Short mmCIF file of C-alpha atoms in Angstrom, two decimals:
data_model
loop_
_atom_site.label_atom_id
_atom_site.label_comp_id
_atom_site.label_asym_id
_atom_site.label_seq_id
_atom_site.Cartn_x
_atom_site.Cartn_y
_atom_site.Cartn_z
CA MET A 1 37.83 -108.67 -41.17
CA THR A 2 37.53 -104.88 -41.25
CA LEU A 3 35.21 -104.87 -38.26
CA ASN A 4 37.47 -107.20 -36.33
CA ARG A 5 40.47 -105.04 -37.06
CA LYS A 6 38.61 -101.92 -35.95
CA HIS A 7 37.50 -103.68 -32.81
CA PHE A 8 41.07 -104.86 -32.15
CA ASN A 9 42.47 -101.38 -32.65
CA ALA A 10 39.89 -99.91 -30.32
CA LEU A 11 40.76 -102.45 -27.63
CA ALA A 12 44.48 -101.81 -28.08
CA LEU A 13 44.02 -98.04 -27.77
CA ALA A 14 41.86 -98.52 -24.70
CA ALA A 15 44.48 -100.76 -23.10
CA LEU A 16 47.22 -98.26 -23.92
CA ALA A 17 45.20 -95.41 -22.46
CA ALA A 18 44.50 -97.42 -19.33
CA GLY A 19 48.20 -98.17 -18.97
CA LEU A 20 49.15 -94.53 -19.37
CA VAL A 21 46.56 -93.46 -16.84
CA GLY A 22 47.78 -96.16 -14.46
CA ASN A 23 51.40 -95.06 -14.85
CA ALA A 24 50.46 -91.43 -14.38
CA ALA A 25 48.50 -92.29 -11.26
CA ALA A 26 51.39 -94.32 -9.88
CA GLN A 27 53.83 -91.49 -10.53
CA ALA A 28 51.43 -88.94 -9.07
CA ALA A 29 51.26 -91.02 -5.90
CA TYR A 30 55.04 -91.09 -5.53
CA PRO A 31 56.33 -91.84 -3.01
CA SER A 32 53.92 -94.57 -1.93
CA LYS A 33 56.26 -96.14 0.64
CA THR A 34 59.51 -95.60 2.51
CA VAL A 35 62.36 -94.29 0.33
CA THR A 36 65.74 -95.96 0.86
CA MET A 37 68.91 -93.95 0.28
CA VAL A 38 71.83 -96.32 -0.28
CA VAL A 39 75.26 -95.01 0.81
CA PRO A 40 78.48 -96.52 -0.63
CA THR A 41 80.49 -96.02 2.58
CA ALA A 42 80.43 -97.05 6.20
CA ALA A 43 78.78 -94.74 8.72
CA GLY A 44 80.69 -91.71 9.92
CA GLY A 45 82.05 -90.13 6.74
CA THR A 46 80.79 -87.12 4.80
CA THR A 47 78.85 -89.27 2.32
CA ASP A 48 76.97 -90.82 5.23
CA LEU A 49 76.50 -87.47 6.98
CA SER A 50 75.23 -85.89 3.74
CA ALA A 51 72.72 -88.71 3.29
CA ARG A 52 71.48 -88.45 6.88
CA MET A 53 71.17 -84.66 6.77
CA LEU A 54 69.18 -84.91 3.55
CA ALA A 55 67.05 -87.87 4.63
CA GLN A 56 66.00 -86.20 7.87
CA ALA A 57 64.87 -83.02 6.12
CA LEU A 58 63.54 -84.62 2.93
CA GLY A 59 61.14 -87.07 4.59
CA PRO A 60 58.59 -84.43 5.68
CA VAL A 61 58.75 -82.75 2.26
CA LEU A 62 58.17 -86.02 0.39
CA GLY A 63 55.54 -87.19 2.84
CA GLN A 64 57.29 -90.52 3.45
CA SER A 65 60.16 -91.69 5.62
CA VAL A 66 63.62 -91.67 4.03
CA VAL A 67 66.01 -94.23 5.53
CA VAL A 68 69.77 -94.49 5.04
CA ASP A 69 71.26 -97.89 4.18
CA ASN A 70 75.07 -98.08 4.41
CA LYS A 71 76.59 -100.57 1.98
CA GLY A 72 80.31 -99.80 2.16
CA GLY A 73 83.08 -101.69 0.43
CA GLY A 74 84.39 -102.45 -3.02
CA ASN A 75 85.19 -98.80 -3.81
CA GLY A 76 81.47 -98.11 -3.92
CA ASN A 77 80.70 -101.07 -6.18
CA ILE A 78 78.55 -102.91 -3.61
CA ALA A 79 76.16 -99.99 -3.18
CA ALA A 80 76.17 -99.15 -6.89
CA SER A 81 75.22 -102.71 -7.79
CA ILE A 82 72.31 -102.66 -5.34
CA VAL A 83 70.90 -99.41 -6.74
CA LYS A 84 71.53 -100.52 -10.31
CA ARG A 85 69.38 -103.64 -9.77
CA ALA A 86 66.67 -101.88 -7.73
CA GLU A 87 63.16 -101.41 -9.06
CA ALA A 88 63.13 -98.21 -11.09
CA ASP A 89 60.29 -96.56 -9.20
CA GLY A 90 62.23 -93.92 -7.25
CA HIS A 91 61.97 -95.67 -3.90
CA THR A 92 65.66 -96.66 -3.97
CA LEU A 93 68.12 -93.79 -4.38
CA PHE A 94 71.90 -93.48 -4.32
CA MET A 95 73.82 -90.89 -2.30
CA GLN A 96 77.01 -91.01 -4.31
CA TYR A 97 80.49 -89.75 -3.48
CA SER A 98 82.37 -88.07 -6.32
CA GLY A 99 85.54 -90.09 -5.81
CA TYR A 100 83.68 -93.32 -6.46
CA HIS A 101 81.70 -91.87 -9.35
CA VAL A 102 84.39 -90.15 -11.39
CA ILE A 103 87.72 -91.56 -10.15
CA SER A 104 87.11 -95.25 -9.44
CA PRO A 105 85.94 -95.93 -13.02
CA HIS A 106 89.45 -95.06 -14.22
CA ILE A 107 91.13 -97.69 -12.04
CA THR A 108 88.55 -100.49 -11.94
CA LYS A 109 89.55 -103.44 -14.11
CA GLN A 110 86.28 -105.35 -13.82
CA LYS A 111 83.49 -102.79 -13.92
CA GLN A 112 80.29 -103.68 -12.11
CA TRP A 113 78.35 -100.63 -13.27
CA GLU A 114 78.37 -97.99 -15.99
CA GLN A 115 77.45 -94.30 -15.92
CA ALA A 116 74.40 -95.17 -18.01
CA ASP A 117 73.04 -97.32 -15.16
CA PHE A 118 72.19 -94.17 -13.20
CA GLN A 119 70.57 -90.83 -13.84
CA PRO A 120 71.48 -87.66 -11.94
CA VAL A 121 68.86 -86.25 -9.58
CA ALA A 122 70.57 -83.46 -7.63
CA ASN A 123 73.87 -82.41 -6.14
CA VAL A 124 73.51 -81.83 -2.41
CA ILE A 125 76.83 -80.89 -0.82
CA SER A 126 80.28 -79.84 -2.00
CA ALA A 127 83.36 -79.66 0.20
CA PRO A 128 87.12 -79.30 -0.18
CA GLN A 129 89.44 -81.88 1.36
CA ILE A 130 91.36 -80.99 4.51
CA ILE A 131 94.72 -82.45 5.50
CA VAL A 132 94.45 -83.83 9.04
CA VAL A 133 97.13 -85.42 11.24
CA ARG A 134 97.06 -87.15 14.61
CA ALA A 135 97.73 -84.66 17.40
CA ASP A 136 100.99 -86.26 18.51
CA LEU A 137 102.60 -86.17 15.07
CA PRO A 138 105.43 -83.61 15.43
CA VAL A 139 104.23 -81.27 12.67
CA LYS A 140 102.01 -78.21 12.82
CA THR A 141 102.06 -76.96 9.22
CA LEU A 142 102.02 -78.46 5.74
CA PRO A 143 105.66 -77.46 5.06
CA GLU A 144 106.64 -79.17 8.32
CA LEU A 145 104.80 -82.32 7.18
CA ILE A 146 106.73 -82.31 3.91
CA ALA A 147 110.01 -81.80 5.75
CA TYR A 148 109.18 -84.61 8.19
CA ALA A 149 108.33 -86.96 5.32
CA LYS A 150 111.62 -86.18 3.58
CA ALA A 151 113.57 -86.74 6.78
CA ASN A 152 111.73 -90.02 7.42
CA PRO A 153 111.22 -91.61 3.97
CA GLY A 154 108.53 -94.28 3.95
CA LYS A 155 107.64 -93.77 7.61
CA LEU A 156 104.47 -91.72 7.20
CA ASN A 157 101.26 -93.52 6.30
CA TYR A 158 97.95 -92.00 5.30
CA ALA A 159 94.42 -93.38 5.38
CA SER A 160 91.81 -93.13 2.64
CA SER A 161 88.27 -94.37 2.11
CA GLY A 162 89.51 -96.82 -0.52
CA ASN A 163 91.85 -97.33 -3.43
CA GLY A 164 91.12 -94.67 -6.04
CA SER A 165 89.08 -92.52 -3.65
CA LEU A 166 89.57 -88.77 -3.70
CA GLN A 167 91.55 -89.07 -0.45
CA HIS A 168 93.89 -91.53 -2.17
CA VAL A 169 94.33 -89.27 -5.18
CA THR A 170 94.84 -86.21 -2.96
CA GLY A 171 97.60 -88.09 -1.13
CA ALA A 172 99.18 -88.99 -4.45
CA MET A 173 99.03 -85.35 -5.56
CA LEU A 174 100.73 -84.24 -2.34
CA GLU A 175 103.46 -86.85 -2.85
CA GLN A 176 104.03 -85.55 -6.39
CA GLN A 177 104.04 -81.87 -5.43
CA GLY A 178 106.06 -82.32 -2.24
CA GLY A 179 108.56 -84.80 -3.63
CA ILE A 180 107.80 -87.27 -0.84
CA LYS A 181 106.72 -90.88 -0.48
CA MET A 182 104.08 -92.10 1.97
CA VAL A 183 102.37 -95.45 2.56
CA HIS A 184 98.73 -95.57 1.47
CA VAL A 185 96.33 -97.47 3.79
CA PRO A 186 92.85 -97.91 2.23
CA TYR A 187 89.69 -98.41 4.32
CA LYS A 188 86.03 -99.09 3.57
CA GLY A 189 85.06 -95.50 4.21
CA THR A 190 86.07 -92.40 6.12
CA GLY A 191 84.51 -93.66 9.37
CA PRO A 192 86.89 -96.61 9.86
CA ALA A 193 89.84 -94.52 8.64
CA LEU A 194 88.99 -91.83 11.18
CA GLN A 195 88.87 -94.35 14.02
CA ASP A 196 92.34 -95.63 13.20
CA LEU A 197 93.66 -92.08 12.88
CA LEU A 198 92.31 -91.30 16.34
CA GLY A 199 93.82 -94.54 17.60
CA GLY A 200 97.25 -93.71 16.20
CA GLN A 201 97.33 -96.60 13.71
CA VAL A 202 97.77 -94.11 10.85
CA ASP A 203 99.46 -90.70 10.77
CA LEU A 204 97.24 -88.57 8.59
CA THR A 205 94.38 -88.54 6.17
CA PHE A 206 92.62 -86.34 3.63
CA GLY A 207 88.89 -85.82 3.71
CA THR A 208 86.01 -83.42 3.80
CA ALA A 209 85.71 -81.59 7.11
CA PRO A 210 82.37 -82.76 8.63
CA PRO A 211 83.46 -86.01 10.34
CA PHE A 212 86.69 -84.45 11.63
CA MET A 213 85.30 -81.25 13.14
CA PRO A 214 84.54 -82.55 16.67
CA HIS A 215 87.99 -84.12 16.93
CA ILE A 216 89.74 -81.00 15.67
CA ALA A 217 87.81 -78.95 18.23
CA SER A 218 88.78 -81.35 21.03
CA GLY A 219 92.45 -81.25 20.06
CA LYS A 220 92.64 -84.95 19.19
CA LEU A 221 93.41 -84.09 15.55
CA ARG A 222 95.23 -81.20 13.90
CA VAL A 223 94.28 -79.69 10.55
CA LEU A 224 97.21 -78.51 8.42
CA ALA A 225 95.54 -77.14 5.30
CA VAL A 226 92.43 -76.91 3.14
CA THR A 227 92.69 -78.16 -0.44
CA GLY A 228 90.13 -75.73 -1.87
CA LYS A 229 90.46 -72.24 -3.31
CA GLU A 230 89.41 -70.52 -0.09
CA ARG A 231 89.66 -71.04 3.66
CA LEU A 232 86.70 -72.63 5.38
CA ALA A 233 84.56 -70.41 7.60
CA SER A 234 84.42 -73.23 10.13
CA LEU A 235 88.25 -73.52 10.15
CA PRO A 236 89.38 -69.91 9.68
CA ASP A 237 92.94 -70.53 10.91
CA ALA A 238 93.63 -73.38 8.49
CA PRO A 239 95.46 -72.05 5.40
CA THR A 240 94.73 -73.26 1.89
CA THR A 241 97.31 -75.49 0.25
CA ALA A 242 98.11 -72.58 -2.06
CA GLU A 243 98.85 -70.35 0.93
CA ALA A 244 101.04 -73.13 2.34
CA GLY A 245 103.07 -73.25 -0.88
CA TYR A 246 101.39 -76.14 -2.74
CA PRO A 247 98.75 -74.63 -5.05
CA LYS A 248 98.48 -77.73 -7.26
CA VAL A 249 97.18 -79.82 -4.37
CA ASP A 250 93.57 -78.85 -5.10
CA ALA A 251 90.68 -81.28 -4.54
CA THR A 252 86.98 -80.78 -3.84
CA SER A 253 84.44 -83.54 -3.24
CA TRP A 254 80.76 -83.52 -4.08
CA PHE A 255 77.92 -85.66 -2.75
CA ALA A 256 74.94 -86.14 -5.00
CA VAL A 257 71.74 -88.14 -5.40
CA PHE A 258 71.37 -90.50 -8.34
CA ALA A 259 68.54 -92.85 -9.27
CA PRO A 260 68.38 -96.03 -11.36
CA ALA A 261 68.34 -95.21 -15.08
CA GLY A 262 64.75 -96.33 -15.62
CA VAL A 263 63.06 -94.10 -13.02
CA PRO A 264 60.37 -92.06 -14.86
CA LYS A 265 61.05 -88.39 -15.47
CA PRO A 266 58.03 -87.16 -13.44
CA VAL A 267 59.43 -88.96 -10.39
CA VAL A 268 62.91 -87.49 -10.92
CA ASP A 269 61.35 -84.05 -11.42
CA LYS A 270 59.53 -84.31 -8.09
CA LEU A 271 62.62 -85.60 -6.31
CA THR A 272 64.91 -82.87 -7.57
CA ALA A 273 62.36 -80.16 -6.79
CA ASP A 274 61.90 -81.43 -3.23
CA ILE A 275 65.65 -81.81 -2.72
CA ARG A 276 66.13 -78.25 -3.93
CA THR A 277 63.61 -77.08 -1.33
CA VAL A 278 65.62 -78.81 1.40
CA VAL A 279 69.15 -77.93 0.27
CA GLN A 280 68.34 -74.27 -0.36
CA SER A 281 66.73 -73.83 3.05
CA ALA A 282 68.52 -71.62 5.55
CA ALA A 283 68.63 -74.42 8.13
CA PHE A 284 70.32 -76.88 5.77
CA LYS A 285 72.81 -74.28 4.56
CA GLN A 286 73.73 -73.36 8.12
CA LYS A 287 74.17 -76.99 9.18
CA ALA A 288 76.39 -77.71 6.17
CA GLN A 289 78.55 -74.63 6.84
CA GLU A 290 79.00 -75.61 10.49
CA GLN A 291 80.34 -78.93 9.27
CA GLY A 292 82.86 -77.35 6.90
CA ALA A 293 80.84 -78.00 3.76
CA THR A 294 78.62 -76.06 1.36
CA ALA A 295 74.98 -76.77 0.56
CA ASP A 296 75.23 -76.87 -3.23
CA TYR A 297 72.03 -77.81 -5.06
CA GLN A 298 72.45 -78.56 -8.75
CA THR A 299 69.83 -79.71 -11.24
CA PRO A 300 70.02 -83.09 -12.99
CA ALA A 301 71.43 -81.38 -16.09
CA GLN A 302 74.06 -79.47 -14.12
CA LEU A 303 75.06 -82.58 -12.21
CA GLY A 304 75.30 -84.53 -15.45
CA ASP A 305 77.63 -81.90 -16.91
CA LYS A 306 79.74 -81.99 -13.74
CA VAL A 307 80.11 -85.76 -14.01
CA LYS A 308 81.29 -85.55 -17.62
CA ALA A 309 83.82 -82.79 -16.87
CA ASP A 310 85.19 -84.48 -13.74
CA LEU A 311 85.54 -87.84 -15.48
CA ALA A 312 87.83 -86.17 -18.01
CA ASN A 313 89.78 -84.12 -15.43
CA TRP A 314 90.45 -86.96 -13.01
CA ALA A 315 91.48 -89.30 -15.81
CA THR A 316 94.49 -87.04 -16.31
CA VAL A 317 95.32 -86.98 -12.58
CA VAL A 318 94.99 -90.76 -12.20
CA LYS A 319 97.26 -91.35 -15.17
CA ALA A 320 99.88 -88.91 -13.85
CA SER A 321 99.73 -90.47 -10.39
CA LYS A 322 99.99 -94.00 -11.83
CA ILE A 323 97.19 -95.20 -9.57
CA GLU A 324 96.03 -98.71 -10.43
CA ALA A 325 93.35 -101.06 -9.17
CA GLU A 326 94.23 -103.30 -6.26
#
């Protein structure tokens, strides 16, 4: 019996060692195939642009292709569910938008994912919202927009990338601070909202600058204000909301990479290190700035702390704005 037990223990230890070596080898070989970056919005918005900027530059660093897969809809729930169920090997990643990650949970009645389903990998881009109107709307400043809304109650409508998105909450904040009422029109992402704004189906929207820049430059859209603390270098003539007289209308988005919860730490460590290399490069920083955004690498720990703080902060805003799930 003693010999058998010793023999059994030896076999068990050998099997365990083989498994550990196999896992280590698998992790060392990461990535062994194409990496898919799932995006919770339709093409054309800043989440999509952030994913494509990162994917293009990250592929050569990782040594494998990185493809973007847009799965818009459901306030980000469709994409989140896909990543949540994906094999936890690091080959399926999530380019997440802050509005879906830290605002939507406060208004979703039937949750399809939890924070614990994902682990932070790296923050990539941060950007304030801008307030943009169609060019033929008879307003040129934020105070003029407020005055127009008061003179035409219920006439103005604004687009967002979905109920509970940061655009939606920014609109609600402006209504509160300006003492106005507008009609909220939710879309499945900034891309479709932008198309309807250009087509005149909606009057204004709130969003990060990148997808709007070409249309602002062409004169098809007009920017009224920036919701951050400082003016954007790419839009130097656009005042901040504070400069326009509404300092409490303050909203900044972030766009970050998450992975399924079970992805091994060595894989996450490699991913975050390679993403840091990309995001901190001069070329990436310049491209982000040209788009009205900031290349803003943050470690998994820093991103995790940001998520916790923003969850608490936006809970207060959502409650004050009385935003509810559709």
